[in-house]
Coordinates of C-alpha atoms in Angstrom, one line a residue:
M134 CA 0.4 -1.7 -3.7
L135 CA -3.8 1.0 -10.5
I136 CA -8.5 4.8 -18.4
A137 CA -11.8 6.4 -24.0
T138 CA -9.1 9.0 -24.0
G139 CA -9.3 12.6 -25.0
L140 CA -6.3 12.1 -27.3
T141 CA -6.4 11.1 -30.9
G142 CA -7.2 7.4 -31.4
A143 CA -6.3 4.6 -29.0
M144 CA -3.9 5.7 -26.3
A145 CA -0.3 4.7 -26.9
L146 CA 2.8 5.9 -25.2
S147 CA 3.0 9.6 -25.6
A148 CA 6.1 11.7 -25.9
C149 CA 6.7 14.5 -23.5
G150 CA 6.3 17.9 -25.0
G151 CA 5.7 21.6 -24.4
G152 CA 7.6 24.3 -22.6
S153 CA 7.9 25.6 -19.1
D154 CA 5.1 27.3 -17.3
D155 CA 5.5 29.2 -14.0
G156 CA 1.8 30.0 -13.7
E157 CA -0.6 28.7 -11.1
G158 CA -3.6 26.5 -11.7
G159 CA -5.9 29.0 -10.2
G160 CA -9.0 27.4 -11.6
E161 CA -7.7 27.5 -15.2
A162 CA -8.8 24.2 -16.8
S163 CA -5.9 24.2 -19.2
G164 CA -3.3 24.2 -16.4
G165 CA 0.2 24.7 -17.6
S166 CA 1.8 23.4 -20.8
G167 CA 3.1 20.0 -21.9
R168 CA 2.3 16.6 -20.7
V169 CA 4.2 13.8 -19.0
V170 CA 3.7 10.1 -19.4
F171 CA 4.2 8.1 -16.2
G172 CA 4.9 4.4 -16.9
E173 CA 2.9 2.4 -14.3
S174 CA 4.7 -0.9 -13.7
T175 CA 2.2 -2.5 -11.2
D176 CA -1.0 -4.2 -12.2
F177 CA -3.6 -2.0 -13.9
P178 CA -6.5 -1.4 -11.4
E179 CA -9.9 -3.0 -11.7
N180 CA -11.4 -0.5 -9.2
L181 CA -10.5 3.0 -8.1
Y182 CA -12.2 3.0 -4.7
P183 CA -9.2 2.7 -2.3
N184 CA -10.9 1.3 0.8
I185 CA -11.9 -2.1 -0.6
A186 CA -9.7 -5.0 -1.6
A187 CA -10.3 -4.4 -5.4
G188 CA -8.9 -0.9 -5.1
N189 CA -6.2 -1.6 -2.6
A190 CA -3.3 -1.4 -5.0
T191 CA -0.3 0.8 -5.6
S192 CA -1.6 1.8 -9.0
V193 CA -4.8 3.2 -7.4
A194 CA -2.8 5.1 -4.8
N195 CA -0.7 6.7 -7.7
V196 CA -3.9 7.8 -9.4
L197 CA -5.6 9.3 -6.3
I198 CA -2.7 10.9 -4.5
K199 CA -3.5 14.3 -6.0
V200 CA -7.2 13.7 -6.9
L201 CA -8.8 13.0 -3.5
P202 CA -7.8 15.4 -0.7
S203 CA -6.1 14.2 2.4
A204 CA -5.5 15.9 5.7
Y205 CA -1.9 15.1 5.9
Q206 CA 0.8 13.8 3.5
V207 CA 3.8 11.7 4.2
Q208 CA 7.1 13.4 3.0
P209 CA 10.1 11.7 1.5
D210 CA 11.9 11.9 4.8
F211 CA 9.0 10.0 6.5
T212 CA 7.8 13.1 8.3
V213 CA 4.2 14.3 7.8
E214 CA 2.9 17.7 6.9
Y215 CA -0.7 19.0 7.0
N216 CA -2.4 19.9 3.8
D217 CA -2.0 23.7 3.8
E218 CA -4.2 24.1 0.7
L219 CA -7.1 22.2 2.2
F220 CA -6.8 23.8 5.7
T221 CA -6.2 27.5 6.8
S222 CA -4.1 26.4 9.7
E223 CA -2.5 23.3 11.1
P224 CA -5.1 21.0 12.7
A225 CA -5.4 21.3 16.4
L226 CA -5.1 18.5 19.0
E227 CA -6.7 19.2 22.4
E228 CA -8.2 17.4 25.4
T229 CA -11.7 18.3 26.2
D230 CA -13.5 16.7 29.2
G231 CA -10.9 13.9 29.2
Q232 CA -11.4 13.2 25.5
Q233 CA -9.1 13.7 22.5
V234 CA -10.5 16.3 20.1
N235 CA -9.1 17.3 16.8
T236 CA -10.3 20.5 15.0
Y237 CA -9.8 21.1 11.3
E238 CA -10.4 24.5 9.7
I239 CA -11.2 24.0 6.0
N240 CA -10.2 26.6 3.5
P241 CA -13.4 28.4 2.4
D242 CA -12.1 28.3 -1.2
A243 CA -11.9 24.5 -1.1
V244 CA -14.5 22.9 -3.5
W245 CA -15.0 19.7 -5.3
S246 CA -14.6 19.8 -9.1
D247 CA -18.4 20.1 -9.6
G248 CA -18.3 23.3 -7.5
T249 CA -19.7 21.7 -4.3
P250 CA -17.9 23.1 -1.2
I251 CA -15.7 20.6 0.7
T252 CA -17.2 20.7 4.2
A253 CA -17.5 18.9 7.5
D254 CA -20.1 16.6 5.8
D255 CA -17.3 15.1 3.8
F256 CA -15.2 14.4 6.8
E257 CA -18.2 12.9 8.7
F258 CA -19.1 10.6 5.8
T259 CA -15.5 9.5 5.4
W260 CA -15.5 8.5 9.0
R261 CA -18.8 6.7 8.8
A262 CA -17.7 4.9 5.6
N263 CA -14.6 3.5 7.4
R264 CA -15.6 3.1 11.1
S265 CA -17.0 -0.4 11.1
G266 CA -17.0 -3.7 9.2
D267 CA -20.1 -5.0 11.1
P268 CA -23.5 -4.5 9.4
A269 CA -25.1 -4.8 12.9
D270 CA -23.2 -1.6 13.7
D271 CA -24.1 0.1 10.4
G272 CA -20.7 -1.0 9.1
C273 CA -19.7 -2.7 5.9
P274 CA -17.8 -6.0 5.6
A275 CA -16.0 -4.8 2.4
V276 CA -14.1 -2.1 4.3
L277 CA -10.4 -2.9 4.4
S278 CA -9.4 -1.1 7.6
T279 CA -11.3 0.6 10.4
T280 CA -8.1 1.4 12.4
G281 CA -8.4 4.7 14.1
Y282 CA -11.8 5.5 12.7
E283 CA -13.4 3.0 15.1
L284 CA -12.1 5.0 18.0
I285 CA -14.0 8.2 17.0
S286 CA -17.3 8.9 18.7
S287 CA -18.4 11.8 16.5
V288 CA -17.4 14.0 13.6
E289 CA -19.4 17.3 13.5
A290 CA -19.4 20.8 12.1
G291 CA -18.1 23.4 14.5
E292 CA -19.0 27.1 14.3
D293 CA -19.7 26.6 10.6
E294 CA -19.4 23.9 7.9
N295 CA -15.8 24.8 7.4
T296 CA -14.9 23.7 10.9
V297 CA -14.6 20.0 11.6
V298 CA -14.6 18.8 15.2
V299 CA -13.5 15.1 15.6
T300 CA -14.0 13.6 19.1
Y301 CA -12.5 10.3 20.1
E302 CA -13.9 7.7 22.5
T303 CA -10.3 6.6 23.0
P304 CA -7.2 8.7 22.3
Y305 CA -5.5 7.8 19.0
A306 CA -1.8 8.6 18.7
D307 CA -1.7 8.3 14.9
W308 CA -4.7 10.6 14.2
Q309 CA -2.7 12.4 11.5
G310 CA -3.0 9.3 9.4
L311 CA -6.8 9.5 9.3
F312 CA -8.9 11.3 6.7
E313 CA -6.7 10.2 3.8
N314 CA -8.7 10.1 0.6
I315 CA -11.6 12.2 1.8
L316 CA -14.8 11.1 0.1
P317 CA -17.5 13.3 -1.6
A318 CA -20.5 12.9 0.7
H319 CA -22.8 14.6 -1.8
L320 CA -22.2 11.8 -4.3
M321 CA -22.0 8.8 -2.0
D322 CA -24.0 9.2 1.1
A323 CA -27.5 7.8 1.8
E324 CA -29.8 7.6 4.8
D325 CA -29.7 3.8 4.8
A326 CA -26.4 2.3 6.0
A327 CA -27.1 -0.8 3.9
A328 CA -27.3 1.4 0.8
V329 CA -24.0 3.1 1.7
C330 CA -22.4 -0.4 2.1
E331 CA -23.7 -1.4 -1.3
T332 CA -22.0 1.7 -2.8
I333 CA -18.8 1.0 -0.9
T334 CA -18.8 -2.7 -1.9
A335 CA -19.3 -1.9 -5.6
G336 CA -16.6 0.8 -5.4
W337 CA -15.6 2.7 -8.5
P338 CA -15.1 0.1 -11.4
I339 CA -12.2 1.2 -13.5
A340 CA -14.2 1.5 -16.8
E341 CA -16.4 4.1 -15.1
G342 CA -13.7 6.2 -13.5
L343 CA -14.7 8.2 -10.5
P344 CA -18.3 9.4 -9.9
E345 CA -18.8 12.4 -12.2
N346 CA -15.0 12.6 -12.5
I347 CA -15.0 14.1 -9.0
S348 CA -11.8 15.6 -7.7
G349 CA -10.8 17.7 -4.7
G350 CA -7.2 18.0 -5.6
P351 CA -5.1 19.6 -8.4
W352 CA -5.6 16.6 -10.8
Q353 CA -8.9 15.2 -12.2
V354 CA -9.4 11.8 -13.8
S355 CA -10.8 12.9 -17.1
N356 CA -10.5 9.8 -19.2
V357 CA -10.2 6.1 -18.7
D358 CA -9.3 3.5 -21.4
A359 CA -9.3 0.2 -19.6
G360 CA -8.5 -1.7 -22.9
A361 CA -5.4 0.4 -23.5
Q362 CA -4.7 0.5 -19.8
V363 CA -4.4 4.3 -19.7
I364 CA -5.6 6.9 -17.3
V365 CA -5.5 10.6 -18.2
L366 CA -5.3 13.2 -15.5
T367 CA -6.0 16.8 -16.4
P368 CA -6.1 19.9 -14.2
N369 CA -9.1 20.2 -11.9
P370 CA -11.0 23.3 -13.3
E371 CA -12.1 24.2 -9.8
W372 CA -8.7 23.8 -8.1
W373 CA -8.0 26.7 -5.8
G374 CA -4.3 26.0 -5.1
D375 CA -1.1 26.2 -7.0
G376 CA -0.5 24.1 -10.1
P377 CA -0.7 21.9 -12.0
N378 CA 2.0 23.1 -14.2
L379 CA 1.2 20.5 -17.0
E380 CA -1.7 20.2 -19.3
Q381 CA -1.9 16.4 -18.8
L382 CA -0.4 13.7 -16.7
I383 CA -0.9 10.4 -18.5
I384 CA -0.7 7.1 -16.5
Q385 CA 0.2 4.3 -19.0
N386 CA 0.4 0.8 -17.7
I387 CA 3.7 -0.7 -19.1
G388 CA 4.1 -3.7 -16.9
N389 CA 7.4 -4.6 -15.3
D390 CA 9.3 -5.6 -18.5
P391 CA 12.7 -3.9 -18.4
T392 CA 12.8 -3.7 -22.1
T393 CA 9.6 -1.6 -22.3
A394 CA 10.7 0.7 -19.6
V395 CA 14.2 1.3 -21.1
Q396 CA 13.0 1.7 -24.6
G397 CA 10.3 4.2 -23.5
L398 CA 12.8 6.3 -21.6
S399 CA 15.3 6.2 -24.4
S400 CA 12.8 7.2 -27.1
G401 CA 11.2 9.9 -24.9
E402 CA 7.8 8.2 -25.0
L403 CA 8.0 7.8 -21.2
G404 CA 8.7 10.7 -18.9
V405 CA 8.9 9.0 -15.6
I406 CA 9.1 5.3 -14.5
Y407 CA 8.9 3.8 -11.0
P408 CA 9.5 0.0 -11.6
Q409 CA 10.6 -2.6 -9.2
P410 CA 14.3 -2.4 -9.6
Q411 CA 16.2 -5.3 -11.3
L412 CA 19.9 -5.5 -12.1
D413 CA 19.6 -5.3 -15.9
L414 CA 17.0 -2.5 -15.7
V415 CA 19.0 -0.4 -13.3
E416 CA 22.2 -0.7 -15.4
Q417 CA 20.4 0.0 -18.7
V418 CA 18.7 3.1 -17.3
Q419 CA 21.9 4.4 -15.8
A420 CA 23.5 4.1 -19.2
L421 CA 21.0 6.7 -20.5
E422 CA 22.5 9.5 -18.5
P423 CA 22.7 12.5 -18.8
N424 CA 19.3 12.5 -20.7
V425 CA 17.8 10.4 -17.9
E426 CA 18.2 10.8 -14.2
S427 CA 17.7 7.9 -11.8
E428 CA 17.9 7.1 -8.0
I429 CA 17.6 4.1 -5.7
N430 CA 16.2 4.6 -2.2
F431 CA 15.0 2.4 0.6
G432 CA 11.5 3.4 1.8
L433 CA 8.7 1.9 4.0
T434 CA 7.9 -1.1 1.7
F435 CA 8.8 -4.7 2.4
E436 CA 8.5 -8.0 0.6
H437 CA 7.1 -10.9 2.4
V438 CA 5.3 -14.3 2.1
D439 CA 1.8 -14.8 3.6
L440 CA 0.8 -18.3 4.5
N441 CA -3.0 -19.0 4.4
T442 CA -3.8 -20.7 7.8
Q443 CA -7.1 -22.0 6.3
D444 CA -5.1 -24.3 4.0
P445 CA -5.1 -27.9 5.2
H446 CA -1.3 -28.0 5.3
L447 CA -0.6 -24.5 6.5
A448 CA -3.2 -24.5 9.2
D449 CA -0.7 -26.6 11.1
P450 CA 1.8 -24.3 12.9
L451 CA 4.5 -27.0 12.6
V452 CA 4.2 -26.9 8.8
R453 CA 4.4 -23.1 8.8
Q454 CA 7.5 -23.2 11.0
A455 CA 9.1 -25.8 8.7
F456 CA 8.4 -23.6 5.7
A457 CA 10.2 -20.7 7.3
M458 CA 13.1 -22.8 8.5
A459 CA 13.6 -24.2 5.0
L460 CA 14.2 -20.7 3.6
D461 CA 17.7 -19.2 3.2
R462 CA 16.6 -15.6 3.2
E463 CA 20.2 -14.4 2.9
E464 CA 20.5 -16.2 -0.4
I465 CA 17.1 -14.8 -1.5
V466 CA 18.4 -11.3 -0.9
D467 CA 21.7 -12.0 -2.6
Q468 CA 20.0 -13.3 -5.7
T469 CA 17.4 -10.5 -5.9
V470 CA 17.7 -7.0 -4.5
G471 CA 21.3 -7.6 -3.4
Q472 CA 22.2 -7.7 -7.1
F473 CA 21.8 -3.9 -7.5
S474 CA 22.2 -2.5 -4.0
S475 CA 24.8 -3.4 -1.4
D476 CA 22.5 -1.9 1.2
A477 CA 19.9 -4.7 0.8
Q478 CA 19.7 -7.0 3.8
V479 CA 17.4 -9.6 5.4
L480 CA 14.4 -8.1 7.2
N481 CA 13.7 -9.6 10.6
N482 CA 10.7 -7.4 11.6
R483 CA 7.3 -6.7 10.1
I484 CA 6.5 -3.5 12.2
W485 CA 9.7 -1.6 11.8
L486 CA 12.1 -1.8 8.8
N487 CA 15.9 -2.0 8.7
T488 CA 16.4 1.8 8.2
Q489 CA 14.1 2.9 11.0
P490 CA 15.7 3.7 14.4
E491 CA 13.0 1.6 16.1
Y492 CA 14.0 -1.6 14.2
E493 CA 14.9 -4.6 16.3
D494 CA 15.8 -8.0 15.1
T495 CA 13.1 -10.0 16.8
A496 CA 13.5 -13.2 14.7
P497 CA 14.1 -16.5 16.7
D498 CA 17.5 -18.0 16.0
E499 CA 16.1 -21.1 14.2
V500 CA 14.8 -19.0 11.3
K501 CA 17.8 -16.6 10.9
S502 CA 19.5 -19.1 8.7
Q503 CA 18.3 -22.1 6.7
N504 CA 17.7 -25.1 9.0
V505 CA 16.7 -28.0 6.8
E506 CA 17.2 -30.7 9.4
M507 CA 14.9 -29.0 11.9
A508 CA 12.3 -28.3 9.2
R509 CA 12.2 -32.0 8.4
Q510 CA 11.9 -32.9 12.1
L511 CA 8.9 -30.6 12.4
L512 CA 7.2 -32.1 9.4
E513 CA 7.6 -35.6 10.7
Q514 CA 6.4 -34.4 14.1
A515 CA 3.3 -33.2 12.3
G516 CA 2.6 -36.7 10.8
Y517 CA 4.3 -36.3 7.4
T518 CA 6.4 -39.0 5.9
A519 CA 8.9 -38.6 3.0
G520 CA 8.2 -40.4 -0.2
P521 CA 10.7 -41.9 -2.6
D522 CA 11.0 -38.5 -4.4
G523 CA 12.0 -36.8 -1.1
F524 CA 8.8 -34.8 -0.8
Y525 CA 6.6 -35.2 2.2
T526 CA 3.0 -36.4 2.3
H527 CA 0.4 -36.7 5.0
P528 CA -2.1 -39.6 5.5
E529 CA -5.1 -37.1 5.6
R530 CA -3.9 -33.9 4.0
G531 CA -2.1 -35.6 1.1
P532 CA 1.2 -34.5 -0.6
L533 CA 2.9 -31.4 0.8
N534 CA 2.5 -29.3 -2.4
I535 CA 2.5 -25.6 -1.8
Q536 CA 1.8 -23.2 -4.6
I537 CA 3.3 -19.7 -4.1
D538 CA 1.2 -17.0 -5.9
T539 CA 2.5 -13.6 -6.8
T540 CA 1.7 -10.8 -9.3
E541 CA 2.0 -11.2 -13.0
N542 CA 4.9 -10.0 -15.1
N543 CA 7.2 -9.3 -12.2
P544 CA 10.7 -10.8 -12.9
L545 CA 12.0 -9.9 -9.4
R546 CA 9.2 -11.8 -7.7
Q547 CA 9.5 -14.7 -10.1
T548 CA 13.3 -14.9 -9.3
T549 CA 12.5 -14.7 -5.6
I550 CA 10.2 -17.8 -5.8
E551 CA 12.6 -19.6 -8.1
V552 CA 15.3 -19.2 -5.4
M553 CA 12.8 -20.4 -2.8
I554 CA 11.6 -23.5 -4.6
P555 CA 14.9 -25.6 -4.3
Q556 CA 15.4 -24.4 -0.8
L557 CA 12.0 -25.7 0.2
A558 CA 12.7 -28.9 -1.7
E559 CA 15.7 -29.6 0.5
A560 CA 13.2 -29.8 3.4
G561 CA 10.8 -32.0 1.4
I562 CA 8.3 -29.3 0.6
N563 CA 7.2 -29.4 -3.1
A564 CA 6.7 -25.7 -3.9
S565 CA 5.7 -24.2 -7.2
F566 CA 5.4 -20.7 -8.8
N567 CA 2.1 -19.2 -9.9
A568 CA 1.6 -15.7 -11.5
N569 CA -2.0 -15.0 -10.3
P570 CA -3.8 -12.2 -12.2
D571 CA -6.5 -12.1 -9.6
I572 CA -4.2 -11.8 -6.5
F573 CA -5.4 -8.3 -5.6
A574 CA -9.0 -8.8 -6.8
G575 CA -12.0 -8.8 -4.5
A576 CA -13.6 -11.7 -2.8
E577 CA -15.6 -12.6 -5.9
Q578 CA -12.4 -14.0 -7.3
P579 CA -11.8 -17.2 -5.2
T580 CA -8.0 -17.3 -5.7
S581 CA -7.5 -13.7 -4.6
L582 CA -6.0 -12.7 -1.2
E583 CA -9.4 -11.6 -0.1
G584 CA -11.2 -14.6 -1.6
G585 CA -8.8 -16.9 0.4
G586 CA -8.3 -19.6 -2.3
F587 CA -4.5 -19.5 -2.2
Q588 CA -1.9 -21.3 -0.2
A589 CA 1.1 -18.9 0.0
A590 CA 1.4 -15.5 -1.6
L591 CA 4.5 -13.3 -2.2
F592 CA 3.8 -9.5 -2.3
A593 CA 4.7 -6.3 -0.6
W594 CA 3.2 -4.0 2.0
V595 CA 3.6 -0.3 1.3
G596 CA 4.0 1.5 4.6
N597 CA 3.8 4.8 6.3
P598 CA 5.1 6.3 9.5
F599 CA 1.8 5.5 11.3
V600 CA 2.7 2.2 13.0
S601 CA -0.8 1.5 14.2
S602 CA -1.9 1.2 10.5
T603 CA -0.5 -2.3 10.5
Q604 CA -3.3 -3.4 12.9
S605 CA -5.6 -4.2 9.9
I606 CA -2.9 -6.6 8.7
Y607 CA -2.2 -8.5 11.8
G608 CA -5.3 -8.0 14.0
S609 CA -7.8 -10.8 14.5
P610 CA -10.4 -11.1 11.8
Q611 CA -13.9 -10.0 12.8
G612 CA -16.2 -12.5 11.4
D613 CA -16.4 -12.1 7.6
N614 CA -14.4 -8.9 7.9
I615 CA -10.7 -9.9 7.7
Q616 CA -9.6 -6.4 6.8
Q617 CA -6.1 -7.0 5.4
N618 CA -5.3 -10.1 7.5
Y619 CA -4.9 -12.4 4.5
S620 CA -3.3 -15.2 6.6
R621 CA -6.6 -15.3 8.5
I622 CA -5.1 -15.8 12.0
G623 CA -5.6 -14.0 15.2
N624 CA -4.1 -13.6 18.7
P625 CA -5.8 -11.8 21.6
E626 CA -2.4 -10.8 23.0
I627 CA -1.5 -9.1 19.7
D628 CA -4.9 -7.4 19.6
A629 CA -4.3 -6.0 23.1
L630 CA -0.9 -4.7 22.2
F631 CA -2.2 -3.0 19.1
A632 CA -5.0 -1.4 21.2
E633 CA -2.3 0.0 23.5
L634 CA -0.1 1.0 20.6
A635 CA -3.0 3.0 19.0
T636 CA -3.2 5.2 22.1
E637 CA 0.5 5.5 22.9
P638 CA 2.0 8.9 21.8
D639 CA 5.6 8.2 23.0
R640 CA 7.7 7.0 20.2
E641 CA 10.1 5.0 22.4
R642 CA 7.1 3.1 23.9
Q643 CA 5.7 2.7 20.4
A644 CA 8.9 1.0 19.5
E645 CA 8.7 -1.3 22.4
L646 CA 5.1 -2.3 21.7
G647 CA 5.8 -2.8 18.0
N648 CA 8.7 -5.1 18.7
Q649 CA 6.6 -7.1 21.2
I650 CA 4.0 -7.5 18.6
D651 CA 6.5 -8.7 16.0
A652 CA 8.0 -11.3 18.4
L653 CA 4.5 -12.7 18.7
L654 CA 4.1 -12.7 14.9
W655 CA 7.2 -14.9 14.7
E656 CA 5.4 -17.4 17.0
Q657 CA 2.4 -17.4 14.6
M658 CA 4.7 -17.8 11.6
A659 CA 1.8 -16.9 9.3
T660 CA 3.8 -14.2 7.5
I661 CA 7.5 -14.3 6.7
P662 CA 9.4 -11.0 6.0
L663 CA 12.1 -11.2 3.4
Y664 CA 13.6 -7.8 2.8
Q665 CA 13.0 -4.0 2.8
K666 CA 12.3 -3.2 -0.8
P667 CA 14.4 -0.5 -2.6
T668 CA 12.6 1.9 -4.8
F669 CA 13.9 3.0 -8.2
I670 CA 12.8 6.2 -9.9
A671 CA 14.0 7.4 -13.4
Y672 CA 12.9 10.3 -15.4
Q673 CA 13.8 12.5 -18.4
S674 CA 16.2 15.2 -17.3
S675 CA 13.9 17.8 -19.0
I676 CA 11.3 17.2 -16.3
E677 CA 11.8 19.4 -13.2
G678 CA 10.4 18.7 -9.8
V679 CA 10.4 14.9 -9.8
Q680 CA 11.3 13.5 -6.4
D681 CA 11.1 10.0 -5.1
N682 CA 8.8 9.6 -2.1
P683 CA 9.6 6.0 -1.0
T684 CA 6.5 5.7 1.1
E685 CA 2.8 5.0 0.3
A686 CA 2.7 8.6 -1.1
G687 CA 4.7 7.3 -4.1
P688 CA 6.3 8.9 -7.1
L689 CA 3.4 11.2 -8.1
W690 CA 3.1 12.8 -4.6
N691 CA 4.1 16.3 -5.9
S692 CA 3.2 15.9 -9.6
E693 CA 1.3 19.1 -9.7
T694 CA 4.6 21.0 -9.3
W695 CA 6.3 19.2 -12.3
T696 CA 7.4 21.4 -15.2
I697 CA 9.1 20.6 -18.5
E698 CA 12.1 22.6 -19.6

């Protein structure tokens, strides 16, 4: 799904304060008045570069959403709108000599926070930094996803440096999802592709912040206190658009402890929170009305279990199938998200979610409900025998012990696994819970998702309307570059369907292709969807403009418009 501070002393939870301000940012470094503290409930980031595993976290996305510019932004209703402050007009889509061509007209007032103009060079570098994971093709193995970018043949300046012409080798239907988090070429580019890869791989370690505190949006990362787990955003002094209306937006990591969140809201030390909802938390926050407002939504995020196919046990598809059949996912929903939302239900698709019109239940009948007997039959077919304790063992692979890793300090996920453990035990699988602090770290941490030293992992994918973006999750690994395919399994048929999906503009046909892909993913059984996750936003009633965006855009998507009464 991620700051030494300019405030007095070590950064603690800061109260909201100040009055309203209807003025525009307009290059004024002070911005508006007052400050808001956002309580970040997910893990504090170790790296702020979003396109590598170490920076692929919700906390990083929350920091960067209004720091690095993007061509388009997903709206709360799942539609997308072009960035009308970055561009002078809506980007054009044309066909020239049989090729798809996109043209972007950059606002001549658009500059980076150091005064350097934002130009076609930044778009060209962003493409080049994300187009390949193969060093032989001047790519970089650390890149998380090349989806869409690998279909581009060139990114060039048009009539001037404010005109960007993007030409595709192959048409790409989800082109509006590209050029998210546009990169500052003048601070990152080099003539040698290997040097660029070195820069990408190192990323932006959290203690160092962004290079030269660079920003191309309304907010700028001005201070980082990794020890206190605080990031301070202040108005970008060179911002040419409207806002921000606050002097500071402070991101304070609070973890997912309900007591901390509720006490912070009650005392006014926290202005906005966006935790994973839990029954006690939701009830306690709702009791703070009318001083606190809150809302539950269902967005484009879903909880799932990834099974590592390089594990000796889970490399066997029969074991993966048995694992899935042992689960009672209806009970998992009832004991977790069903506790605070009657709309929660089992998810039987990874490409489309329950609330999307394209959703189709593609799950085979044998995994729609718990099937312990069949799970045991599959394990015995795979050569396992039950011991006196009821748990299976294999003559070569040893005891069938499966550790399920998840994020730290997350009661909802801990409960999920605690419900799963006795279910799996019924089928003779000895499962255990492990809060892994390195789960989202880079490959240098062997037990991370990217490092591959895990067996099973429970976490969430935060989605967007661009369905082809899931290709990096389920497409076949390319050598050392697994992108986001942490199960490390591939299928040529799935790859071919994704290639077709990427070029298909018709939504009905996209729905068909996506559901075909998901049916094949059930055959792999390397990832098991559990439920579409609800979002829960709560904030002081004195803060105006807060609106949940239950997509990857997140709660800070319009934070430059926030004001305090």
